[in-house]
XYZ file of C-alpha atoms in Angstrom:
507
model
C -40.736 21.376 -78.436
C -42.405 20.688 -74.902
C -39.771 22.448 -72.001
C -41.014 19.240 -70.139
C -39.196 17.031 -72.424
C -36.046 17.591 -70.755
C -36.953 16.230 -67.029
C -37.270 12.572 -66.008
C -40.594 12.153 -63.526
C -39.895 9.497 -60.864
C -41.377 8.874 -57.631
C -40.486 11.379 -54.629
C -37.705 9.342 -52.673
C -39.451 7.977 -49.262
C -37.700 7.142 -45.809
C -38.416 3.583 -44.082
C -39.794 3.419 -40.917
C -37.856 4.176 -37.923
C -36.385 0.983 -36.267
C -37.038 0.294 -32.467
C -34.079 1.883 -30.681
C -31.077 0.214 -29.827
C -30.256 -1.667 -26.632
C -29.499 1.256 -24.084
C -25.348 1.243 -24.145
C -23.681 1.066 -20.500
C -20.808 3.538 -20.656
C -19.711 6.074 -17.856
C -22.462 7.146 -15.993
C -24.805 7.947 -18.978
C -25.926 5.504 -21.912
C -27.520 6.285 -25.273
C -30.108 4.881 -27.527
C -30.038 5.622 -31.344
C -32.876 4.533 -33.952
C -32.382 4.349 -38.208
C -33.819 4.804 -41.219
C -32.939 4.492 -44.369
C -34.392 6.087 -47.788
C -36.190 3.485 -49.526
C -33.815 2.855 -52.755
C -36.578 2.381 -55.425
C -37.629 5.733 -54.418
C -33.930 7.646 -55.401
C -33.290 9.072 -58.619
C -31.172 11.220 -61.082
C -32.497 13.577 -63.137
C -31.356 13.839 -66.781
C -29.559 17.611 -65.868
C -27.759 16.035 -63.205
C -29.907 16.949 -60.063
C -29.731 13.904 -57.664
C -33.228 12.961 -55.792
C -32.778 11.387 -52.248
C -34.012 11.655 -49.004
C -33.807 14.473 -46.810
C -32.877 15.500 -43.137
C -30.552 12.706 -41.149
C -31.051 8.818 -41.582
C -30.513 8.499 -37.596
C -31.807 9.690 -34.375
C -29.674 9.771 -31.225
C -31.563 9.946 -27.270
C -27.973 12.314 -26.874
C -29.500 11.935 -23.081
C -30.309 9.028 -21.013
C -33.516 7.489 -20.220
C -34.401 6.489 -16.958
C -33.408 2.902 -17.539
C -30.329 3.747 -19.342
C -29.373 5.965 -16.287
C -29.596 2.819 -13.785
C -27.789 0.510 -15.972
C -24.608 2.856 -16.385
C -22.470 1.352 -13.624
C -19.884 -0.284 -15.323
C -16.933 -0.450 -12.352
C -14.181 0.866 -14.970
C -16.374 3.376 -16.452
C -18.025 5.258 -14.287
C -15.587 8.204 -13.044
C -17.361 11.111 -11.688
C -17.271 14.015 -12.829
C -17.948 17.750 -12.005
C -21.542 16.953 -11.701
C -24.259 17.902 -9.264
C -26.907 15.603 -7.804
C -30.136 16.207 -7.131
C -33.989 15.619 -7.995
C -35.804 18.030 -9.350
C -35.317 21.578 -9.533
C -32.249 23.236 -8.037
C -32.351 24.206 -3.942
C -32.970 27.845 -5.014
C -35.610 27.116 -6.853
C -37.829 24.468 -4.590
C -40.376 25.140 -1.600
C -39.303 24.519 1.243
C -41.245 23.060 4.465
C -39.592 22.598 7.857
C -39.523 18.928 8.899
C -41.215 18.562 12.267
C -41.018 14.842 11.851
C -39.096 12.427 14.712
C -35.742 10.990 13.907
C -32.112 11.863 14.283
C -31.084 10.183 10.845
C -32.314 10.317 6.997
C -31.546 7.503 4.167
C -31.913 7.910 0.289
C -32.760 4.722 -1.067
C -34.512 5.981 -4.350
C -33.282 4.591 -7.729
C -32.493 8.378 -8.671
C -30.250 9.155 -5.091
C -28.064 6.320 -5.524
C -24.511 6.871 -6.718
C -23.612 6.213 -10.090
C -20.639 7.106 -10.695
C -17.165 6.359 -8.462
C -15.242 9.836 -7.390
C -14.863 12.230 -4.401
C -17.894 14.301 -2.792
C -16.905 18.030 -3.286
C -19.551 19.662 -2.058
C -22.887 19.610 -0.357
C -25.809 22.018 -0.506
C -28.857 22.094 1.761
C -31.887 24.567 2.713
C -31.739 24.608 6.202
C -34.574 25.240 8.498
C -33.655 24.492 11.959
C -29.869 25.352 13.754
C -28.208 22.667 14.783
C -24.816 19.647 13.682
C -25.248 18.101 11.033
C -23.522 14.900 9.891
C -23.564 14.337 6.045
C -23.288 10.633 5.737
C -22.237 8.051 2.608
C -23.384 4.573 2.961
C -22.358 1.043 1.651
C -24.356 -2.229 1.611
C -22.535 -4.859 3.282
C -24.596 -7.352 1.039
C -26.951 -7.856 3.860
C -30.602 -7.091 3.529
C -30.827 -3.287 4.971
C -27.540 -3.323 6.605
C -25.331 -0.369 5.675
C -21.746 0.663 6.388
C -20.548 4.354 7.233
C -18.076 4.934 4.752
C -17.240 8.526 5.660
C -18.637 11.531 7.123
C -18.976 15.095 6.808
C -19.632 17.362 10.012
C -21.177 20.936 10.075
C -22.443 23.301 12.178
C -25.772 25.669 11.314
C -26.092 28.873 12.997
C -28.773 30.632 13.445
C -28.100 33.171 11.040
C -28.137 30.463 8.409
C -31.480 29.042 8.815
C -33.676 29.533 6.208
C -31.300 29.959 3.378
C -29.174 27.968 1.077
C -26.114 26.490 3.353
C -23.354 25.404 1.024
C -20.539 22.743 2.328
C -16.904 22.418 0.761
C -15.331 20.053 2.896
C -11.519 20.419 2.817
C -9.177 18.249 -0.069
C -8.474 15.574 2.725
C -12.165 15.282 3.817
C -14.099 15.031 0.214
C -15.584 11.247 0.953
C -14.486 8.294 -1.630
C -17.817 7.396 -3.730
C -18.791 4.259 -5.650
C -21.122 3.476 -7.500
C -23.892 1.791 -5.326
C -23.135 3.829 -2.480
C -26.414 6.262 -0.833
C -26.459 9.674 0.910
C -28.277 10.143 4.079
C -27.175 12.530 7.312
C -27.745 12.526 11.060
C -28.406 15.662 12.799
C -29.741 14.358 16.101
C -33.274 15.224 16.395
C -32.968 18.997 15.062
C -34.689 18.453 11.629
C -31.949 20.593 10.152
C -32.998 19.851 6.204
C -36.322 21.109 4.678
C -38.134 19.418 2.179
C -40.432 19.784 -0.656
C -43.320 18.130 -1.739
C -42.758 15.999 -4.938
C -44.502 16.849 -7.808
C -46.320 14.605 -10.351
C -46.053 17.386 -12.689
C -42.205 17.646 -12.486
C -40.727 17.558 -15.767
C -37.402 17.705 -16.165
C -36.728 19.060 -18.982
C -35.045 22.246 -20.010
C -34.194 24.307 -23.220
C -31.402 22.882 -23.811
C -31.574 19.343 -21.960
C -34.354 16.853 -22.856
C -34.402 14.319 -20.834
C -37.070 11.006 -21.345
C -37.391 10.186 -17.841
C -40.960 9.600 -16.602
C -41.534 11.277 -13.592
C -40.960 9.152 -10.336
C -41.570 10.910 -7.295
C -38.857 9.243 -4.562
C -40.181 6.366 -2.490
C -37.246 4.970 -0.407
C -36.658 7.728 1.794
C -36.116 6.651 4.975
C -35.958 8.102 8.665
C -35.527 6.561 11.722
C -34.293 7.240 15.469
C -30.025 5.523 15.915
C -28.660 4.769 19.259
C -25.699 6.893 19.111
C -24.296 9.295 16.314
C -22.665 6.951 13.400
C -19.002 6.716 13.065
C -16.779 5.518 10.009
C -16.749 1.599 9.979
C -19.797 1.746 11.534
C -22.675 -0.408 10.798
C -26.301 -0.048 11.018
C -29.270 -1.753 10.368
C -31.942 0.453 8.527
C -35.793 0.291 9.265
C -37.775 3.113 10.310
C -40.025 5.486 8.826
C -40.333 5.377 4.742
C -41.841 8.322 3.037
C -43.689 8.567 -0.668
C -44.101 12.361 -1.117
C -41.245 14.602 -0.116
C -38.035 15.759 -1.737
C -35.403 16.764 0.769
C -33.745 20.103 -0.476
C -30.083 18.600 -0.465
C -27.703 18.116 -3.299
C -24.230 17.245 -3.755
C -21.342 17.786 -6.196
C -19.107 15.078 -7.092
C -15.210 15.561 -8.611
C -13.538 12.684 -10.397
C -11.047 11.174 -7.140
C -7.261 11.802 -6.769
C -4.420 8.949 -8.403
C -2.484 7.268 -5.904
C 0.859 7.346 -5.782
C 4.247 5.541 -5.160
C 6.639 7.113 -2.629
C 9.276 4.868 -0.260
C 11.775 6.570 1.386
C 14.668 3.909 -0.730
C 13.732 2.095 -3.470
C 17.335 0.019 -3.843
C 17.947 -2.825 -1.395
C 20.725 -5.448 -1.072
C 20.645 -8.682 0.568
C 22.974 -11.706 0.584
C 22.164 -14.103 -1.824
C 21.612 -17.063 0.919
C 18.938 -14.869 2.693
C 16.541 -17.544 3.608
C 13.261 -17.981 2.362
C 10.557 -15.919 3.652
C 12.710 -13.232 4.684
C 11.495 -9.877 5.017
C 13.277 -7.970 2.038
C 11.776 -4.476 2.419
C 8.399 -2.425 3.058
C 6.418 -1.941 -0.280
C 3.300 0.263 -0.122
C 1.520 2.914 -1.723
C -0.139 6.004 -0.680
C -3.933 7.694 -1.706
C -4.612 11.009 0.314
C -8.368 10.609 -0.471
C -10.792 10.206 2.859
C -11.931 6.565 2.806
C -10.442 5.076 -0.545
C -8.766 2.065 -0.818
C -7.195 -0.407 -2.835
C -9.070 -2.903 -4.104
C -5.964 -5.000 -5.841
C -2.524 -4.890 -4.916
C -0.401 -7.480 -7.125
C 3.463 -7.977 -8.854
C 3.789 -6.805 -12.332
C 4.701 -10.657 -12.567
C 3.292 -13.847 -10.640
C 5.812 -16.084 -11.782
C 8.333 -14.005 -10.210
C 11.071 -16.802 -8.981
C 12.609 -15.573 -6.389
C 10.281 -12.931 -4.649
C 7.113 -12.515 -3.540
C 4.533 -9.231 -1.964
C 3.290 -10.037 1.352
C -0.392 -7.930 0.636
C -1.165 -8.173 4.539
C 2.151 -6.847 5.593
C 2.726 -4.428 2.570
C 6.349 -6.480 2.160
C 8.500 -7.890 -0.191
C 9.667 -11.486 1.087
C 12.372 -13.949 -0.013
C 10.260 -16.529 -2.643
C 12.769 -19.120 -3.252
C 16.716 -19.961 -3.495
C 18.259 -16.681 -4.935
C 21.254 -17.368 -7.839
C 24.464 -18.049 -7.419
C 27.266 -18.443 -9.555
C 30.566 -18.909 -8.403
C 32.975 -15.631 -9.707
C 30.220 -13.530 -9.919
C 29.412 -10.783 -7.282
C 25.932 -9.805 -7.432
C 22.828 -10.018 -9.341
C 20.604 -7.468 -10.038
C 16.853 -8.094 -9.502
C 13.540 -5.305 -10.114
C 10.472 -6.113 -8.615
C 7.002 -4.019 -9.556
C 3.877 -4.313 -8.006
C 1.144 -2.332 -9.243
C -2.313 -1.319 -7.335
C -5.800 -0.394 -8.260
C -8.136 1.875 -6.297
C -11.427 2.334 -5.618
C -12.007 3.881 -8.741
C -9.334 1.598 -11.024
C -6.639 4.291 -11.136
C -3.567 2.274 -11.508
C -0.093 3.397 -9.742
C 2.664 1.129 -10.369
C 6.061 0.788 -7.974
C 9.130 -0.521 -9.100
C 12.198 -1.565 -6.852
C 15.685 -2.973 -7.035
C 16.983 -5.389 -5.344
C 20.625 -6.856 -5.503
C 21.642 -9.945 -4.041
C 25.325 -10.542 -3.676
C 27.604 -13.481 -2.761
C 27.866 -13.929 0.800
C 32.200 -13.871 1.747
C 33.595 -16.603 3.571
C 33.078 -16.450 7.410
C 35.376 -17.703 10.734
C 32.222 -18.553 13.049
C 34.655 -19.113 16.010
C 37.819 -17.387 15.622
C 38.975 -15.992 18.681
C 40.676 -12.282 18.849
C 43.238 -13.894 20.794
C 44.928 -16.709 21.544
C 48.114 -18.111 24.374
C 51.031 -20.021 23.214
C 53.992 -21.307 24.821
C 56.772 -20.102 22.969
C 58.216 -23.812 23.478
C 55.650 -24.677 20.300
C 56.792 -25.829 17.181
C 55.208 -26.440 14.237
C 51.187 -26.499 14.211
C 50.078 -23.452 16.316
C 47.102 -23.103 15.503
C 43.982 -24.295 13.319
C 41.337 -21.685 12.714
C 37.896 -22.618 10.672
C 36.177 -20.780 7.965
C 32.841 -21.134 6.602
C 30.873 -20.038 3.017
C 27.280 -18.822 3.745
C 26.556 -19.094 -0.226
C 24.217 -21.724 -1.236
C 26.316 -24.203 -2.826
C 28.999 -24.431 -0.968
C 32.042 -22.586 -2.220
C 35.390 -24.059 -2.018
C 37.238 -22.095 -0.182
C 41.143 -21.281 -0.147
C 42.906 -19.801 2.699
C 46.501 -18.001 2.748
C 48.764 -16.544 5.239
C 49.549 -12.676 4.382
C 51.756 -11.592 6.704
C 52.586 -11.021 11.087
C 52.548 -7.935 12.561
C 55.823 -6.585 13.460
C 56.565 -7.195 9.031
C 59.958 -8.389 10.561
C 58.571 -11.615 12.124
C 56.240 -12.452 8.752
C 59.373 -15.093 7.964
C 58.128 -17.297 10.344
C 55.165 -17.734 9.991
C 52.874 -20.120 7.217
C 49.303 -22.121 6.843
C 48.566 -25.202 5.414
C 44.935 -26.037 4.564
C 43.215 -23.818 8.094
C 46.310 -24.512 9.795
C 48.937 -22.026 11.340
C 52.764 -23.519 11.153
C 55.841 -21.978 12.785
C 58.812 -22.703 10.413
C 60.825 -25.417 11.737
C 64.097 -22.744 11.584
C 62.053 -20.124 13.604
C 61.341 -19.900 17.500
C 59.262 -17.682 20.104
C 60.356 -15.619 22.655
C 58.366 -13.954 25.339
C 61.445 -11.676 25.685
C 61.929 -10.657 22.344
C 58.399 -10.455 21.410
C 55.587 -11.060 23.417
C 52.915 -11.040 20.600
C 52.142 -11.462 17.147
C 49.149 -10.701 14.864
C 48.442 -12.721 12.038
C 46.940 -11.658 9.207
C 44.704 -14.344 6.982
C 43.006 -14.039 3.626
C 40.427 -16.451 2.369
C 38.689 -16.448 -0.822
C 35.468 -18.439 -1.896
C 36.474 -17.830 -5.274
C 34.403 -14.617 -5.827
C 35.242 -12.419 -2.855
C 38.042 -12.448 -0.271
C 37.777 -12.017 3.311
C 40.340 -10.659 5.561
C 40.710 -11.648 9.617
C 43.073 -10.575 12.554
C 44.552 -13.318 15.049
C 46.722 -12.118 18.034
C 49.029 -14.878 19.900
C 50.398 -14.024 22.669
C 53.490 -15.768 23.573
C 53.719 -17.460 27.266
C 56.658 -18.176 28.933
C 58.087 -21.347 29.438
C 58.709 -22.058 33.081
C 61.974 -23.568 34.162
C 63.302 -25.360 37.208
C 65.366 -22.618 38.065
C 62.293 -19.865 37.652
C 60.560 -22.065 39.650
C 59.624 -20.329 43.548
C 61.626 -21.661 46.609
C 59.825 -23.960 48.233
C 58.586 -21.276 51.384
C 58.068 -17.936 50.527
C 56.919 -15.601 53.012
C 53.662 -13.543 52.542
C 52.981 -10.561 54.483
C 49.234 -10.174 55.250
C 47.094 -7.297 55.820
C 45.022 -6.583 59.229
C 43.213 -9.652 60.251
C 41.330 -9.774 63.384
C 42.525 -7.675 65.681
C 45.100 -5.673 63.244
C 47.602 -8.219 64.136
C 50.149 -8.807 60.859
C 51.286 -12.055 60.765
C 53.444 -13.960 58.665
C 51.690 -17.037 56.976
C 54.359 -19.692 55.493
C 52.821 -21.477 52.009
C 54.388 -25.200 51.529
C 54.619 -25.382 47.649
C 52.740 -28.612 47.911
C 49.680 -26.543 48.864
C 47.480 -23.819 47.815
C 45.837 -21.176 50.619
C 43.346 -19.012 49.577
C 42.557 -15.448 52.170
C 39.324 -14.456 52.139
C 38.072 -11.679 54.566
C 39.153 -12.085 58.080
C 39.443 -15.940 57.522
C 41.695 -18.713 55.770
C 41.024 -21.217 53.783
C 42.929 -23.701 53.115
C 43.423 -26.142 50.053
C 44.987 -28.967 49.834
């Protein structure tokens, strides 16, 4: 028998062509590209002891790193977090040639697709060759949307000795002074006039490359480098319009290291509040902010967990939480209790969330114009007295007032109110002599709280005929004019008034 009889003889399997590759992805800061194939099926085959023919090696192929134009379009906002990465084109600062820049100018600006920021984070670092002694201002940038017009978003001053020219200066810039990044922003610096930064010449030949990093990028030497002479050393908020002096062949030696930035956070000094629950609209409830320790963020959306809130609202320019609308109110019940969030985004989409309580609470009945103490002749009977009481409460509340008790207890017998009214029994009297005041103690209730007031009377006497004064009574006088004391007689039917050294009479 022929050994050969035992085997099946098929074709070898085959792969397909490679498809194009894919769209480049946009993801944080770095896309990918992947191409297929797949083994041709008519090619695949079992042999008759069991031996399975396909295709060998991997049906896909991944670019694991990104090609130039994948690079540039990785700037999604909510993706892009930097990360502990450094920046820079071309070979590393230790490893370039470095010329001193004898050029004029006080200021640099990296326009170039590959010195733009990619990614949104904090500055760490910076890394120069220095050439020249001198301060140096490390500078981020922001487009205002304007052709060529930049904003100073933050700034990084150092100074070079001496005896660190012509070496590798490194820069760590303390937590509260690493600069807020976005994606967009450029580098540049100012050292005014002393050409602090070296360069190198680019290099069509650059290829970068490495054992273990392949990267696709053609090589593009930078051609948006700008330099140009400013007025007056920049300042954050400042804004400048960019022109000057734009260079083809030269590769600053600077880099810089970015960090992913630092969360905000959510710290008041209370986070309960209570207001009455007729506090009108618009009111100013409480401050309401957040906090971000990192140089130059922001937020860029502060809102309530809820629009539709009913009855408050966040003031965003004030950083306050305002009355929105009529608060509830139901008569027998004390308070309500209310939570209000707000949440805010920064620069880099980090969400921090605040939550507060607030408790509105029925608003007791009020006596707008009660006096502390009132006069009456202890000749009154009856009605002594009518007092009014108001309810702040939006609705209002019916209110019912009730006489507690008179201060001495011994005298609360005579005492009673009506409706707002104060009553002296008809069985009870006054008298100065016996007791020349009374305080009155009144409860009223709106029927959810109770509210508790103080009213003195003080009891006048009543003047008789025979209290009345004779009809001359005889005043002694001090010194007027010359020291002479004279006796002045007052007619009842007239009043005289002394002031100073002269008389004046009324009729």
């Amino acid at each position: 028998m022929n050994l050969l009889d035992n085997f099946e003889f098929d074709t070898i399997p085959q792969w397909t062509q490679w498809s194009e590759w894919s769209v480049c992805s946009q993801t944080c800061d770095r896309g990918f590209q992947i191409r297929t194939r797949e083994c041709e099926e008519d090619t695949e085959s079992d042999t008759r002891d069991g031996y399975i023919n396909r295709c060998g090696q991997k049906y896909d192929e991944t670019h694991t790193l990104e090609t130039r134009e994948c690079l540039l379009l990785g700037n999604h906002p909510y993706c892009t977090y930097c990360e502990d990465r450094t920046f820079i084109y071309g070979d590393d600062v230790a490893l370039r040639t470095v010329k001193n820049d004898t050029d004029e100018g006080n200021a640099v600006l990296l326009k170039n697709d590959i010195d733009i920021i990619r990614c949104c984070g904090l500055i760490a670092y910076w890394e120069i060759f220095a050439t020249n002694p001198g301060t140096l201002k490390f500078i981020v940038w922001r487009s205002t949307g304007e052709d060529n017009s930049y904003t100073v978003v933050g700034t990084n001053s150092v100074n070079i000795s001496d005896t660190e020219v012509n070496k590798i200066f490194k820069f760590i810039p303390d937590s509260a002074d690493r600069i807020t990044v976005i994606a967009d922003d450029l580098i540049g610096w100012f050292d005014g006039g002393a050409n602090i930064i070296g360069y190198d010449n680019c290099s069509s030949t650059y290829n970068a490359s490495t054992s273990n990093h392949r990267d696709l990028r053609p090589n593009y030497c930078p051609t948006q480098t700008y330099r140009m002479t400013l007025d007056k050393e920049p300042e954050d908020e400042d804004v400048v319009l960019w022109s000057g002096t734009r260079y083809i062949d030269r590769v600053y030696v600077m880099q810089y290291t970015t960090v992913e930035n630092t969360p905000p956070y959510f710290n008041l000094s209370r986070y309960h509040k209570t207001i009455p629950d007729h506090s009108d609209i618009d009111f100013s409830i409480m401050d309401f902010y957040f906090n971000d320790t990192d140089y130059a963020d922001w937020f860029v959306l502060v809102k309530p967990e809820h629009d539709a809130d009913p009855y408050f609202y966040y003031d965003t320019f004030a950083k306050s939480v305002h009355v929105k609308d009529q608060l509830p109110h139901i008569n027998g019940r004390q308070n309500y209790v209310h939570e209000f969030i707000v949440w805010a985004d920064d620069s880099c989409y980090n969400r921090v969330t605040g939550t507060v309580t607030i408790t509105s609470f029925n608003g007791p009945p009020t006596f707008p114009d009660l006096p502390k103490r009132i006069s009456i002749s202890e000749s009154k009977i009856g009605a002594l007295y009518t007092f009014s009481v108001n309810d702040p409460s939006n609705g209002p509340d019916t209110i019912t007032c009730q006489y507690e008790r008179a201060i001495p207890n011994s005298e609360s017998h005579k005492f009673y109110i009506v409706g707002k009214t104060i009553y002296l029994y008809s069985n009870a009297t006054l008298d100065k002599d016996l007791n020349p005041e009374y305080e009155i103690v009144i409860s009223c209730n709106d029927g959810t709280d109770t509210t508790v007031t103080f009213l003195k009377i003080e009891i006048t006497k009543e003047i008789t005929d025979s209290e009345a004064p004779p009809d001359f009574v005889l005043i002694e006088t001090g010194v007027i004019f010359a020291a002479t004391f004279i006796a002045v007689v007052i007619n009842v039917g007239a009043v005289y008034i002394m002031m100073m050294n002269s008389l004046v009479i009324t009729p």
